């Protein structure tokens, strides 16, 4: 659900978009930190926010870090 948001911010499309690892952080909702393989040896780290159920809001790509590798640690940002 956040792939189009990232593609819009990056100004390109990703043929490959596979989550390989994630962590969560509970706030007033949930932050998901997701390592995503986007082709070749390229990875991006996403910070996605899911609001509380009663707010009925879509997933939101809060921020991201590009130019990551498979071995870069997925950390909170």
GROMACS .gro file of N, CA and C in nm:
model
  231
    1UNK      N    1   0.081  -0.121   0.000
    1UNK     CA    2   0.000   0.000   0.000
    1UNK      C    3   0.085   0.127   0.000
    2UNK      N    4   0.212   0.117   0.042
    2UNK     CA    5   0.295   0.237   0.044
    2UNK      C    6   0.387   0.248  -0.077
    3UNK      N    7   0.390   0.145  -0.161
    3UNK     CA    8   0.476   0.148  -0.280
    3UNK      C    9   0.448   0.271  -0.366
    4UNK      N   10   0.322   0.302  -0.400
    4UNK     CA   11   0.298   0.422  -0.482
    4UNK      C   12   0.345   0.552  -0.414
    5UNK      N   13   0.336   0.558  -0.282
    5UNK     CA   14   0.382   0.677  -0.211
    5UNK      C   15   0.533   0.694  -0.228
    6UNK      N   16   0.609   0.583  -0.216
    6UNK     CA   17   0.754   0.590  -0.233
    6UNK      C   18   0.789   0.622  -0.378
    7UNK      N   19   0.720   0.560  -0.472
    7UNK     CA   20   0.748   0.586  -0.613
    7UNK      C   21   0.725   0.734  -0.647
    8UNK      N   22   0.622   0.792  -0.590
    8UNK     CA   23   0.596   0.934  -0.613
    8UNK      C   24   0.707   1.021  -0.556
    9UNK      N   25   0.752   0.990  -0.434
    9UNK     CA   26   0.858   1.069  -0.371
    9UNK      C   27   0.992   1.053  -0.444
   10UNK      N   28   1.020   0.932  -0.493
   10UNK     CA   29   1.147   0.905  -0.562
   10UNK      C   30   1.141   0.943  -0.710
   11UNK      N   31   1.021   0.956  -0.765
   11UNK     CA   32   1.008   0.990  -0.906
   11UNK      C   33   1.044   0.875  -0.998
   12UNK      N   34   1.027   0.752  -0.951
   12UNK     CA   35   1.055   0.635  -1.035
   12UNK      C   36   0.968   0.519  -0.989
   13UNK      N   37   0.962   0.416  -1.073
   13UNK     CA   38   0.884   0.297  -1.037
   13UNK      C   39   0.980   0.183  -1.004
   14UNK      N   40   0.933   0.094  -0.920
   14UNK     CA   41   1.013  -0.020  -0.877
   14UNK      C   42   0.948  -0.148  -0.929
   15UNK      N   43   1.022  -0.223  -1.012
   15UNK     CA   44   0.972  -0.352  -1.061
   15UNK      C   45   0.972  -0.455  -0.949
   16UNK      N   46   1.070  -0.444  -0.860
   16UNK     CA   47   1.081  -0.534  -0.745
   16UNK      C   48   1.050  -0.451  -0.621
   17UNK      N   49   0.968  -0.505  -0.531
   17UNK     CA   50   0.933  -0.434  -0.407
   17UNK      C   51   0.895  -0.539  -0.304
   18UNK      N   52   0.997  -0.597  -0.239
   18UNK     CA   53   0.977  -0.710  -0.149
   18UNK      C   54   1.029  -0.678  -0.010
   19UNK      N   55   0.941  -0.681   0.089
   19UNK     CA   56   0.983  -0.660   0.228
   19UNK      C   57   1.064  -0.781   0.273
   20UNK      N   58   1.180  -0.757   0.334
   20UNK     CA   59   1.264  -0.866   0.380
   20UNK      C   60   1.283  -0.867   0.531
   21UNK      N   61   1.249  -0.756   0.598
   21UNK     CA   62   1.265  -0.747   0.743
   21UNK      C   63   1.181  -0.631   0.792
   22UNK      N   64   1.131  -0.641   0.916
   22UNK     CA   65   1.060  -0.527   0.972
   22UNK      C   66   1.070  -0.526   1.124
   23UNK      N   67   1.050  -0.409   1.181
   23UNK     CA   68   1.042  -0.388   1.326
   23UNK      C   69   0.923  -0.298   1.351
   24UNK      N   70   0.868  -0.304   1.471
   24UNK     CA   71   0.755  -0.217   1.504
   24UNK      C   72   0.787  -0.133   1.626
   25UNK      N   73   0.716  -0.022   1.637
   25UNK     CA   74   0.726   0.066   1.752
   25UNK      C   75   0.583   0.115   1.780
   26UNK      N   76   0.534   0.085   1.899
   26UNK     CA   77   0.398   0.127   1.934
   26UNK      C   78   0.401   0.270   1.986
   27UNK      N   79   0.322   0.354   1.922
   27UNK     CA   80   0.306   0.494   1.963
   27UNK      C   81   0.155   0.514   1.970
   28UNK      N   82   0.103   0.629   1.933
   28UNK     CA   83  -0.042   0.646   1.923
   28UNK      C   84  -0.083   0.590   1.788
   29UNK      N   85  -0.062   0.462   1.772
   29UNK     CA   86  -0.071   0.387   1.647
   29UNK      C   87   0.053   0.300   1.643
   30UNK      N   88   0.099   0.264   1.526
   30UNK     CA   89   0.218   0.181   1.514
   30UNK      C   90   0.308   0.232   1.403
   31UNK      N   91   0.438   0.245   1.435
   31UNK     CA   92   0.539   0.272   1.333
   31UNK      C   93   0.597   0.139   1.290
   32UNK      N   94   0.604   0.118   1.160
   32UNK     CA   95   0.669   0.000   1.104
   32UNK      C   96   0.795   0.046   1.033
   33UNK      N   97   0.907  -0.016   1.067
   33UNK     CA   98   1.033   0.010   1.000
   33UNK      C   99   1.059  -0.113   0.913
   34UNK      N  100   1.063  -0.093   0.782
   34UNK     CA  101   1.062  -0.205   0.688
   34UNK      C  102   1.181  -0.193   0.592
   35UNK      N  103   1.258  -0.302   0.582
   35UNK     CA  104   1.365  -0.309   0.482
   35UNK      C  105   1.305  -0.372   0.358
   36UNK      N  106   1.314  -0.301   0.245
   36UNK     CA  107   1.252  -0.346   0.121
   36UNK      C  108   1.357  -0.360   0.011
   37UNK      N  109   1.357  -0.477  -0.053
   37UNK     CA  110   1.444  -0.500  -0.169
   37UNK      C  111   1.375  -0.439  -0.290
   38UNK      N  112   1.446  -0.351  -0.363
   38UNK     CA  113   1.386  -0.284  -0.479
   38UNK      C  114   1.457  -0.318  -0.609
   39UNK      N  115   1.532  -0.428  -0.609
   39UNK     CA  116   1.598  -0.473  -0.731
   39UNK      C  117   1.749  -0.465  -0.721
   40UNK      N  118   1.815  -0.551  -0.798
   40UNK     CA  119   1.961  -0.561  -0.797
   40UNK      C  120   2.010  -0.576  -0.653
   41UNK      N  121   2.105  -0.494  -0.614
   41UNK     CA  122   2.154  -0.498  -0.476
   41UNK      C  123   2.104  -0.378  -0.398
   42UNK      N  124   1.993  -0.320  -0.440
   42UNK     CA  125   1.941  -0.199  -0.377
   42UNK      C  126   1.828  -0.229  -0.279
   43UNK      N  127   1.835  -0.159  -0.167
   43UNK     CA  128   1.733  -0.170  -0.063
   43UNK      C  129   1.696  -0.030  -0.016
   44UNK      N  130   1.575  -0.015   0.033
   44UNK     CA  131   1.534   0.108   0.100
   44UNK      C  132   1.477   0.070   0.235
   45UNK      N  133   1.489   0.161   0.331
   45UNK     CA  134   1.429   0.144   0.462
   45UNK      C  135   1.312   0.239   0.470
   46UNK      N  136   1.196   0.186   0.505
   46UNK     CA  137   1.074   0.267   0.512
   46UNK      C  138   1.029   0.282   0.657
   47UNK      N  139   0.973   0.397   0.686
   47UNK     CA  140   0.905   0.418   0.814
   47UNK      C  141   0.759   0.445   0.779
   48UNK      N  142   0.674   0.348   0.813
   48UNK     CA  143   0.532   0.354   0.777
   48UNK      C  144   0.450   0.364   0.905
   49UNK      N  145   0.355   0.456   0.904
   49UNK     CA  146   0.271   0.476   1.022
   49UNK      C  147   0.130   0.422   0.997
   50UNK      N  148   0.082   0.340   1.091
   50UNK     CA  149  -0.056   0.294   1.090
   50UNK      C  150  -0.126   0.355   1.210
   51UNK      N  151  -0.228   0.433   1.183
   51UNK     CA  152  -0.301   0.499   1.291
   51UNK      C  153  -0.387   0.398   1.367
   52UNK      N  154  -0.443   0.442   1.477
   52UNK     CA  155  -0.531   0.356   1.555
   52UNK      C  156  -0.656   0.322   1.473
   53UNK      N  157  -0.711   0.202   1.494
   53UNK     CA  158  -0.824   0.156   1.410
   53UNK      C  159  -0.942   0.252   1.405
   54UNK      N  160  -0.976   0.316   1.516
   54UNK     CA  161  -1.094   0.403   1.516
   54UNK      C  162  -1.073   0.531   1.432
   55UNK      N  163  -0.948   0.564   1.399
   55UNK     CA  164  -0.922   0.682   1.316
   55UNK      C  165  -0.948   0.655   1.168
   56UNK      N  166  -0.945   0.525   1.130
   56UNK     CA  167  -0.980   0.483   0.994
   56UNK      C  168  -0.901   0.559   0.887
   57UNK      N  169  -0.769   0.570   0.906
   57UNK     CA  170  -0.683   0.639   0.810
   57UNK      C  171  -0.597   0.535   0.737
   58UNK      N  172  -0.556   0.565   0.614
   58UNK     CA  173  -0.471   0.471   0.539
   58UNK      C  174  -0.328   0.471   0.594
   59UNK      N  175  -0.252   0.367   0.555
   59UNK     CA  176  -0.111   0.363   0.590
   59UNK      C  177  -0.042   0.485   0.531
   60UNK      N  178   0.055   0.539   0.606
   60UNK     CA  179   0.123   0.660   0.563
   60UNK      C  180   0.274   0.637   0.562
   61UNK      N  181   0.337   0.661   0.448
   61UNK     CA  182   0.483   0.656   0.440
   61UNK      C  183   0.536   0.782   0.506
   62UNK      N  184   0.586   0.768   0.629
   62UNK     CA  185   0.634   0.883   0.706
   62UNK      C  186   0.768   0.933   0.651
   63UNK      N  187   0.862   0.840   0.632
   63UNK     CA  188   0.993   0.876   0.580
   63UNK      C  189   1.061   0.751   0.527
   64UNK      N  190   1.173   0.771   0.461
   64UNK     CA  191   1.247   0.657   0.407
   64UNK      C  192   1.394   0.692   0.392
   65UNK      N  193   1.475   0.588   0.380
   65UNK     CA  194   1.618   0.604   0.356
   65UNK      C  195   1.653   0.517   0.237
   66UNK      N  196   1.710   0.577   0.133
   66UNK     CA  197   1.746   0.502   0.013
   66UNK      C  198   1.894   0.469   0.015
   67UNK      N  199   1.940   0.403  -0.091
   67UNK     CA  200   2.082   0.363  -0.106
   67UNK      C  201   2.129   0.274   0.009
   68UNK      N  202   2.044   0.183   0.051
   68UNK     CA  203   2.080   0.088   0.156
   68UNK      C  204   2.124  -0.043   0.092
   69UNK      N  205   2.195  -0.126   0.169
   69UNK     CA  206   2.236  -0.258   0.121
   69UNK      C  207   2.167  -0.365   0.205
   70UNK      N  208   2.180  -0.488   0.159
   70UNK     CA  209   2.119  -0.601   0.229
   70UNK      C  210   2.169  -0.611   0.372
   71UNK      N  211   2.293  -0.571   0.396
   71UNK     CA  212   2.354  -0.588   0.527
   71UNK      C  213   2.341  -0.467   0.619
   72UNK      N  214   2.284  -0.358   0.570
   72UNK     CA  215   2.263  -0.241   0.656
   72UNK      C  216   2.160  -0.276   0.763
   73UNK      N  217   2.192  -0.239   0.887
   73UNK     CA  218   2.100  -0.267   0.998
   73UNK      C  219   1.974  -0.183   0.985
   74UNK      N  220   1.861  -0.248   1.008
   74UNK     CA  221   1.733  -0.177   1.010
   74UNK      C  222   1.718  -0.114   1.148
   75UNK      N  223   1.727   0.019   1.153
   75UNK     CA  224   1.722   0.090   1.281
   75UNK      C  225   1.609   0.191   1.280
   76UNK      N  226   1.568   0.232   1.398
   76UNK     CA  227   1.463   0.334   1.411
   76UNK      C  228   1.517   0.467   1.359
   77UNK      N  229   1.436   0.537   1.282
   77UNK     CA  230   1.476   0.669   1.232
   77UNK      C  231   1.354   0.759   1.223
   0.00000   0.00000   0.00000
